[in-house]
XYZ file of C-alpha atoms in Angstrom:
583
model
C 0.000 0.000 0.000
C 1.048 3.584 -0.536
C 0.845 6.772 1.519
C -1.611 6.906 4.424
C -3.661 10.070 5.042
C -5.637 9.731 8.275
C -7.579 6.472 7.711
C -7.231 6.637 3.896
C -4.936 4.373 1.892
C -4.171 4.267 -1.827
C -4.230 0.697 -3.125
C -1.342 -0.128 -5.445
C -1.467 -3.921 -5.602
C -3.625 -6.025 -7.925
C -7.397 -6.239 -8.039
C -7.261 -9.897 -6.986
C -5.296 -8.940 -3.851
C -7.868 -6.248 -3.076
C -10.580 -8.915 -3.324
C -8.628 -11.028 -0.793
C -8.328 -8.021 1.525
C -12.101 -7.467 1.330
C -12.753 -11.092 2.288
C -10.032 -11.239 4.949
C -10.683 -11.031 8.674
C -10.576 -7.398 9.737
C -11.013 -5.439 12.969
C -12.762 -2.569 11.166
C -15.156 -2.082 8.322
C -13.686 -1.335 4.901
C -14.690 1.371 2.429
C -13.391 1.140 -1.156
C -13.617 4.326 -3.247
C -12.892 4.088 -6.974
C -11.752 7.176 -8.890
C -11.486 7.813 -12.601
C -8.144 9.145 -13.753
C -9.381 11.336 -16.633
C -11.453 13.688 -14.453
C -11.895 14.419 -10.753
C -15.250 16.230 -11.047
C -17.223 13.332 -9.545
C -14.639 11.963 -7.100
C -16.086 11.241 -3.666
C -14.066 13.008 -0.947
C -12.074 10.110 0.492
C -10.382 12.258 3.162
C -13.750 13.505 4.410
C -15.114 9.951 4.556
C -11.965 8.731 6.313
C -12.089 11.505 8.905
C -15.760 10.857 9.685
C -15.187 7.104 10.026
C -11.824 7.227 11.781
C -11.488 4.333 14.207
C -14.550 2.593 12.740
C -13.529 1.897 9.135
C -10.500 1.908 6.867
C -10.844 3.741 3.549
C -9.067 2.457 0.438
C -8.804 4.540 -2.737
C -8.308 2.660 -6.003
C -7.765 4.215 -9.433
C -10.007 3.112 -12.299
C -8.073 0.762 -14.583
C -6.390 -2.646 -14.309
C -6.955 -2.829 -10.544
C -10.741 -2.286 -10.780
C -10.902 -4.690 -13.735
C -9.110 -7.317 -11.692
C -11.419 -6.705 -8.742
C -14.496 -7.150 -10.946
C -13.168 -10.512 -12.133
C -12.588 -11.690 -8.544
C -15.838 -10.760 -6.748
C -19.591 -11.092 -7.384
C -21.315 -8.347 -9.350
C -22.905 -6.711 -6.287
C -19.438 -6.443 -4.627
C -17.750 -4.541 -7.486
C -16.470 -0.950 -7.469
C -15.452 0.982 -10.593
C -15.567 4.432 -12.179
C -16.352 7.196 -9.661
C -18.140 5.056 -7.090
C -17.797 3.485 -3.660
C -18.969 0.536 -1.599
C -18.640 -0.437 2.075
C -17.829 -3.935 3.375
C -18.677 -4.929 6.987
C -15.930 -6.356 9.200
C -17.817 -9.616 9.818
C -17.891 -10.408 6.080
C -15.079 -12.940 6.535
C -17.347 -14.934 8.862
C -20.083 -15.072 6.235
C -22.206 -12.499 8.095
C -23.743 -9.486 6.400
C -23.357 -8.183 2.862
C -21.605 -5.262 1.160
C -23.514 -1.986 1.013
C -25.286 -0.682 -2.039
C -23.339 0.956 -4.874
C -22.856 4.688 -4.095
C -22.106 7.134 -6.920
C -22.451 10.862 -7.516
C -23.980 11.651 -10.901
C -23.563 15.415 -10.521
C -20.869 17.544 -8.880
C -23.437 18.914 -6.441
C -24.084 15.381 -5.152
C -20.511 14.658 -4.058
C -21.004 15.650 -0.421
C -24.502 14.132 -0.062
C -23.291 10.843 -1.550
C -20.273 10.845 0.770
C -22.680 11.348 3.693
C -24.824 8.498 2.378
C -21.750 6.252 2.336
C -20.902 7.277 5.920
C -24.471 6.525 7.025
C -24.284 3.078 5.448
C -21.130 2.283 7.448
C -22.676 3.636 10.643
C -25.535 1.244 10.014
C -23.214 -1.782 10.236
C -22.839 -3.472 13.658
C -19.826 -1.932 15.427
C -16.916 -4.443 15.634
C -15.756 -4.979 19.260
C -12.146 -4.453 18.221
C -13.034 -1.076 16.736
C -14.536 0.012 20.041
C -11.390 -1.016 21.917
C -8.992 0.739 19.538
C -10.895 3.981 18.976
C -8.955 6.893 20.450
C -12.312 8.396 21.425
C -14.864 5.666 21.884
C -18.044 6.366 19.971
C -21.361 6.516 21.720
C -23.222 4.650 18.974
C -26.952 4.357 19.577
C -28.423 0.914 19.203
C -29.663 0.403 15.671
C -33.317 -0.572 15.281
C -33.761 -4.194 14.245
C -34.482 -5.147 10.636
C -38.043 -6.458 10.461
C -40.266 -7.724 7.653
C -43.989 -7.073 7.643
C -46.989 -6.842 5.321
C -48.829 -3.688 4.191
C -52.428 -4.020 5.378
C -53.849 -0.602 4.525
C -53.406 3.161 4.273
C -54.622 6.132 6.331
C -54.935 9.897 5.961
C -55.052 10.013 2.177
C -51.910 7.919 1.780
C -49.899 9.711 4.498
C -49.538 6.549 6.584
C -49.224 2.876 5.669
C -50.153 0.242 8.257
C -47.727 -2.677 8.541
C -48.559 -5.950 10.292
C -45.658 -8.026 11.630
C -45.791 -11.811 12.214
C -44.799 -11.399 15.882
C -48.086 -9.596 16.664
C -46.940 -5.950 16.413
C -48.522 -3.310 14.162
C -46.325 -0.515 12.840
C -46.556 2.392 10.426
C -44.651 3.885 7.506
C -44.678 7.691 7.236
C -45.011 9.521 3.941
C -42.503 12.210 4.925
C -39.826 9.547 5.496
C -39.984 8.232 1.917
C -40.938 10.547 -0.963
C -42.482 13.783 0.400
C -45.769 14.836 -1.233
C -46.228 11.450 -2.927
C -49.015 9.320 -1.443
C -47.845 6.045 0.073
C -50.559 4.145 -1.823
C -48.855 5.430 -4.999
C -45.607 3.784 -3.860
C -46.704 0.664 -1.968
C -49.413 -1.950 -2.489
C -51.722 -3.641 0.003
C -50.384 -7.134 0.691
C -46.810 -6.148 -0.213
C -43.999 -7.395 2.022
C -41.595 -4.676 3.190
C -38.398 -4.808 5.238
C -36.752 -2.012 7.171
C -35.573 -0.801 10.548
C -38.398 -0.877 13.085
C -38.160 1.667 15.886
C -39.144 -0.278 19.025
C -40.723 2.761 20.727
C -42.590 4.625 17.982
C -43.233 1.447 15.914
C -42.236 3.418 12.799
C -40.767 1.265 10.029
C -38.022 3.063 8.114
C -37.708 2.145 4.416
C -35.581 5.091 3.250
C -32.888 2.844 1.774
C -35.525 1.025 -0.326
C -36.533 4.156 -2.290
C -34.971 4.527 -5.726
C -35.895 7.545 -7.840
C -34.219 7.095 -11.234
C -32.838 9.888 -13.331
C -35.082 10.998 -16.196
C -32.790 9.409 -18.785
C -32.843 6.104 -16.885
C -36.621 5.982 -16.513
C -37.631 6.957 -20.048
C -36.361 7.158 -23.606
C -36.647 10.391 -25.535
C -39.701 10.769 -27.823
C -41.757 8.331 -25.710
C -45.176 8.993 -24.186
C -44.969 9.411 -20.413
C -47.400 9.976 -17.555
C -47.156 13.283 -15.675
C -48.774 14.769 -12.579
C -50.124 18.311 -13.004
C -48.721 20.320 -10.094
C -49.750 23.849 -11.098
C -51.720 25.474 -13.903
C -51.982 29.111 -14.975
C -53.541 30.581 -18.124
C -50.101 30.669 -19.796
C -48.473 27.380 -18.691
C -48.626 24.260 -16.534
C -46.028 22.575 -14.326
C -45.904 18.806 -14.805
C -43.984 16.354 -12.610
C -42.603 13.497 -14.693
C -40.718 12.114 -11.667
C -40.797 13.165 -7.998
C -38.739 16.347 -7.807
C -38.456 16.544 -11.628
C -40.919 19.275 -12.694
C -41.068 20.684 -16.221
C -42.909 23.886 -17.141
C -45.014 23.390 -20.296
C -46.126 26.566 -22.137
C -49.621 26.893 -23.580
C -48.278 26.398 -27.115
C -47.307 22.826 -26.144
C -50.675 22.144 -24.466
C -53.123 23.347 -27.137
C -52.857 24.447 -30.748
C -55.736 26.882 -30.217
C -54.303 30.305 -29.240
C -57.636 31.215 -27.590
C -57.339 28.393 -25.042
C -55.946 28.814 -21.543
C -53.807 26.176 -19.906
C -55.765 26.124 -16.637
C -58.952 25.427 -18.621
C -57.383 22.283 -20.091
C -55.499 20.702 -17.175
C -56.190 20.594 -13.435
C -53.690 20.323 -10.554
C -53.713 16.708 -9.392
C -54.668 15.355 -12.828
C -52.592 12.606 -14.497
C -51.957 13.461 -18.168
C -50.071 11.889 -21.069
C -47.274 13.907 -22.679
C -44.529 13.399 -25.244
C -41.039 13.599 -23.699
C -38.492 15.240 -25.981
C -35.069 16.782 -25.682
C -34.509 20.326 -26.935
C -31.113 21.979 -26.755
C -30.040 19.421 -24.174
C -33.025 20.088 -21.883
C -36.120 17.897 -21.372
C -39.350 19.159 -22.889
C -42.954 17.933 -22.624
C -45.732 18.338 -25.178
C -49.400 17.453 -24.766
C -50.088 18.160 -28.433
C -47.905 15.487 -29.991
C -49.863 12.605 -28.396
C -51.366 9.695 -30.334
C -54.250 7.883 -28.614
C -53.274 4.674 -30.431
C -49.881 4.684 -28.667
C -49.765 3.555 -25.040
C -47.687 5.597 -22.574
C -44.610 4.031 -21.007
C -45.276 2.511 -17.584
C -44.212 4.920 -14.837
C -41.285 3.668 -12.719
C -41.791 1.765 -9.483
C -39.905 3.707 -6.791
C -39.931 0.938 -4.156
C -39.289 -2.670 -5.207
C -42.495 -4.683 -5.171
C -44.689 -1.558 -5.107
C -46.890 0.128 -7.680
C -45.932 2.542 -10.480
C -45.898 5.987 -8.921
C -48.291 7.301 -11.599
C -51.202 5.497 -13.260
C -53.575 6.883 -15.881
C -56.957 7.633 -14.320
C -55.608 7.625 -10.753
C -55.822 11.369 -10.197
C -54.876 13.207 -7.003
C -58.262 14.259 -5.611
C -58.969 16.458 -2.556
C -58.964 14.432 0.701
C -62.188 13.032 2.089
C -63.459 13.945 5.554
C -62.420 10.506 6.827
C -58.905 11.047 5.475
C -58.695 14.462 7.173
C -59.811 12.917 10.467
C -57.138 10.229 10.110
C -54.537 12.927 9.445
C -55.576 14.786 12.596
C -55.297 11.604 14.687
C -51.881 10.834 13.200
C -50.713 14.375 13.956
C -51.789 14.054 17.609
C -50.043 10.677 17.927
C -46.868 12.074 16.363
C -46.851 15.076 18.717
C -46.999 12.691 21.679
C -43.782 10.956 20.568
C -40.604 12.898 21.377
C -38.745 11.503 18.373
C -41.649 11.847 15.923
C -41.602 14.421 13.149
C -44.591 16.681 12.398
C -46.503 16.355 9.164
C -45.145 18.466 6.267
C -46.464 22.014 6.201
C -47.735 21.509 2.669
C -50.068 18.778 3.904
C -51.757 20.801 6.686
C -55.478 20.330 7.154
C -57.841 22.809 5.472
C -58.937 25.700 7.712
C -62.561 25.463 8.831
C -65.070 27.832 7.254
C -65.805 31.192 8.970
C -69.205 30.096 10.355
C -67.837 26.850 11.795
C -64.814 28.608 13.262
C -67.008 31.233 14.924
C -69.159 28.536 16.564
C -66.060 26.747 17.806
C -64.700 29.955 19.350
C -68.011 30.722 21.053
C -68.188 27.190 22.412
C -64.660 27.406 23.799
C -65.470 30.771 25.457
C -68.631 29.436 27.085
C -66.883 26.306 28.322
C -64.238 28.501 29.977
C -66.963 30.533 31.667
C -68.618 27.325 32.871
C -65.396 26.145 34.466
C -65.031 29.510 36.226
C -68.626 29.444 37.464
C -68.289 25.909 38.798
C -65.439 27.114 40.976
C -67.457 30.130 42.113
C -70.608 28.101 42.736
C -69.146 26.579 45.849
C -68.987 30.058 47.328
C -71.798 31.814 45.521
C -75.048 29.876 45.068
C -76.444 32.638 42.887
C -74.200 31.497 40.025
C -76.313 28.345 39.589
C -78.934 30.105 37.477
C -76.286 31.720 35.257
C -74.609 28.362 34.789
C -77.902 26.765 33.761
C -78.358 29.441 31.129
C -74.833 28.883 29.850
C -75.433 25.139 29.719
C -78.468 25.738 27.516
C -76.390 27.963 25.226
C -73.636 25.349 25.088
C -76.177 22.698 24.140
C -77.540 24.915 21.363
C -74.081 25.744 20.068
C -73.086 22.067 20.069
C -76.140 21.270 17.939
C -75.201 24.136 15.598
C -71.626 22.867 15.490
C -72.854 19.392 14.496
C -74.967 20.954 11.753
C -72.043 23.050 10.462
C -69.797 19.966 10.515
C -72.338 18.020 8.449
C -72.486 20.873 5.934
C -68.682 20.956 5.739
C -68.561 17.189 5.153
C -71.144 17.549 2.403
C -69.183 20.362 0.733
C -65.957 18.333 0.879
C -67.683 15.360 -0.755
C -69.200 17.559 -3.470
C -65.828 19.244 -4.104
C -64.128 15.871 -4.494
C -66.843 14.649 -6.899
C -66.761 17.856 -8.954
C -62.959 17.726 -9.157
C -63.078 14.125 -10.401
C -65.740 15.070 -12.989
C -63.675 18.071 -14.107
C -60.547 15.959 -14.557
C -62.482 13.329 -16.530
C -64.098 16.015 -18.686
C -60.767 17.642 -19.444
C -59.238 14.275 -20.328
C -62.071 13.684 -22.808
C -61.593 17.182 -24.219
C -57.890 16.538 -24.741
C -58.640 13.303 -26.605
C -61.234 15.045 -28.768
C -58.804 17.831 -29.607
C -56.122 15.308 -30.566
C -58.573 13.475 -32.851
C -59.632 16.743 -34.456
C -55.965 17.668 -34.961
C -55.297 14.376 -36.730
C -58.187 15.041 -39.083
C -56.934 18.549 -39.715
C -53.428 17.283 -40.334
C -54.751 14.695 -42.817
C -56.786 17.367 -44.568
C -53.546 19.020 -45.630
C -53.278 16.373 -48.368
C -56.512 17.581 -50.041
C -57.590 20.803 -51.686
C -60.741 20.908 -49.524
C -62.444 19.005 -46.723
C -65.148 17.876 -49.179
C -62.457 16.351 -51.387
C -61.128 14.486 -48.350
C -64.638 13.255 -47.452
C -65.302 11.976 -50.983
C -61.954 10.174 -50.952
C -62.730 8.476 -47.609
C -66.187 7.486 -48.870
C -64.627 5.972 -51.998
C -62.215 3.922 -49.857
C -65.172 2.695 -47.765
C -66.940 1.637 -50.991
C -63.812 -0.263 -52.077
C -63.819 -2.206 -48.789
C -67.602 -2.749 -48.410
C -68.517 -3.813 -51.953
C -66.994 -7.023 -53.267
C -65.113 -7.136 -56.577
C -67.904 -9.156 -58.223
C -70.534 -6.554 -57.225
C -68.643 -3.375 -58.022
C -69.826 -3.086 -61.628
C -73.481 -3.283 -60.506
C -73.167 -1.332 -57.240
C -71.394 1.807 -58.323
C -71.493 4.879 -56.053
C -74.332 7.198 -57.033
C -73.420 10.852 -57.440
C -74.462 13.038 -54.495
C -74.349 16.603 -53.243
C -72.790 17.706 -49.939
C -75.054 19.872 -47.764
C -73.737 22.804 -45.716
C -73.970 20.925 -42.379
C -72.536 17.576 -43.429
C -68.785 18.031 -43.171
C -68.845 19.817 -39.806
C -71.204 17.252 -38.276
C -69.199 14.356 -39.741
C -65.715 15.372 -38.577
C -66.662 16.310 -35.018
C -67.500 12.649 -34.406
C -65.059 9.984 -33.287
C -63.164 7.884 -35.780
C -65.358 4.888 -34.915
C -68.567 6.843 -35.577
C -67.178 8.166 -38.870
C -66.239 4.640 -39.966
C -69.779 3.398 -39.263
C -71.305 6.409 -41.024
C -69.236 5.772 -44.167
C -70.471 2.149 -44.274
C -74.079 3.344 -44.036
C -73.514 5.946 -46.752
C -72.080 3.288 -49.067
C -75.280 1.238 -48.590
C -77.363 4.344 -49.355
C -75.429 5.486 -52.424
C -75.273 2.055 -54.083
C -79.038 1.704 -53.642
C -79.223 -1.181 -51.171
C -79.880 0.621 -47.860
C -83.555 -0.434 -47.894
C -82.496 -4.099 -48.074
C -79.844 -3.947 -45.320
C -81.197 -4.977 -41.939
C -80.939 -2.201 -39.378
C -80.750 0.816 -41.720
C -84.419 1.674 -40.958
C -84.979 4.125 -43.811
C -87.953 6.443 -43.266
C -88.997 9.997 -43.989
C -88.330 12.623 -41.326
C -91.561 14.252 -40.211
C -92.372 17.581 -38.585
C -93.640 15.757 -35.472
C -93.222 12.397 -33.784
C -96.521 10.923 -34.987
C -96.758 8.661 -37.984
C -99.550 10.798 -39.448
C -97.493 14.011 -39.242
C -96.491 15.592 -42.537
C -92.976 14.883 -43.881
C -90.363 17.629 -43.816
C -90.176 19.270 -47.267
C -87.650 21.907 -48.319
C -89.528 24.906 -49.648
C -87.049 26.034 -52.306
C -86.931 22.812 -54.323
C -89.507 20.428 -52.821
C -86.837 17.966 -51.586
C -87.962 15.581 -48.831
C -85.792 14.750 -45.811
C -85.087 11.094 -45.028
C -83.469 9.461 -42.018
C -81.220 6.372 -41.926
C -79.718 4.454 -38.978
C -75.927 4.287 -38.686
C -75.906 2.099 -35.547
C -78.370 0.448 -33.189
C -78.526 -0.487 -29.510
C -75.959 2.152 -28.548
C -76.241 5.314 -26.415
C -77.191 8.277 -28.648
C -77.061 5.969 -31.703
C -76.101 7.972 -34.795
C -78.449 8.724 -37.706
C -77.906 10.301 -41.139
C -80.323 12.876 -42.511
C -80.383 13.337 -46.299
C -82.560 15.043 -48.915
C -84.171 13.215 -51.856
C -84.335 15.803 -54.627
C -87.301 15.684 -57.062
C -86.259 14.206 -60.375
C -83.470 12.156 -58.775
C -80.397 12.919 -56.776
C -79.359 12.853 -53.112
C -77.990 15.625 -50.913
C -76.320 14.454 -47.687
C -77.447 16.757 -44.890
C -76.100 15.846 -41.412
C -74.765 13.124 -39.063
C -76.658 13.416 -35.755
C -77.421 11.518 -32.508
C -80.679 9.574 -32.329
C -82.520 12.231 -30.329
C -82.034 14.945 -33.000
C -85.118 14.833 -35.217
C -84.981 18.264 -36.844
C -83.004 19.700 -39.721
């Protein structure tokens, strides 16, 4: 070995000999830090690590190259160290006890200190070797580490702020949201029935899973140009902030949300909504677009942040306002946490909503009257005249308690309605986004034609090619027709499925076989609903309006209205839902 600086050594022998040293019996833990030789920008600070772990662990620095290659050939994959990385090896490894720590690496210069601290924490988590305690110049007062326990997730409380864990030895514990990924619900990270392992605090019964959380970098989780799920965090008229990963928020301008300059971003997306966006790279920076989304392409599955858990985002699983029951659970959890000296308070961003003015006023009045009652009880022993005043106050308290119950019921009702309306709004905006994308595709396709009517006639011709067999084509040629002023608008606002069905019906009509096709239900459109009512006739040319079924046994089944012109000829008028019976 080379020069020694504090507890840091530079390894100069072979990688195979380093592997032997890792496996050998040692009085202290061992930390191996690998460093690239072409750049020191991401080197972990070995001297800092050595100083913090002096007396507890030896630190070995190895240069990337033949030594790290030799080490990789001599140890299992999850023991290896290379590049700008580090790993810790417990002292009892030679006895077959324990395992090396996880692979620690700084991906950015700003992470060098935090990753060094993470490495130090991993070593401090190892059992302290007796020999290290004897030889430390200043013996460490190391608190006993909570035991590693494995339990099963049985449920969630407080809108995903707490997860309940049942252990096989009869104890029930909890996992706290603020300990894992702040502001991400635990039921978006963990699944009911999932087994989890971590350090169980024997007093608070809190299970710590911090080491199990893995938030990948954006480039690791997704490929560029893929469709990804995002959580809407904020929305203003000009832009929206979307979280593609926890802590990775991208601001999306209105131009990348809607192609309509009259739209506003906060009319299209809602905070808490899960949306689909295209992930691109522009000038080296990530960019999201809600315009370049194809409904036929499925989004990439969002990453699972805790092994065995659920994807942190799922389409349709929006972040809705908390229910009253969830708020009550949060309040109970906050009280329980305040009672524990070591417990941490809930994050400020998750505070309960403030009660309405009327409810708050009743609560204040009730508290004032209860204080007066306590004072009068003390005085009543000396002054019997206070009995009547106390009786009056008791009546007021009873009335205020009834009013408080009523106000609480109203607040619960408003919370439920708000949650329902928010869910409806998110669903409505999702449907609007899909409709806009479909309309955009039609508009984009229309660029290949001189007019929308030319496009329609082309699509109708293709439908005729598919619907009429080769043997029938000479006899069932498409009849010429006119396009009415309402047809194209009514046709292209419908979904692709409705348009496909309408084209099939129009082929039957224009080849003259609609009356023979079961389900077309050809009949004249009348001015009323009765069979004796007069048919609708166009005054200027005497044309009569007819109605034909496009589909049956479907909600708002579509119908086609068309005009039969005297002397021959058909004018296609409009594609409408079943309930529309006027022109």
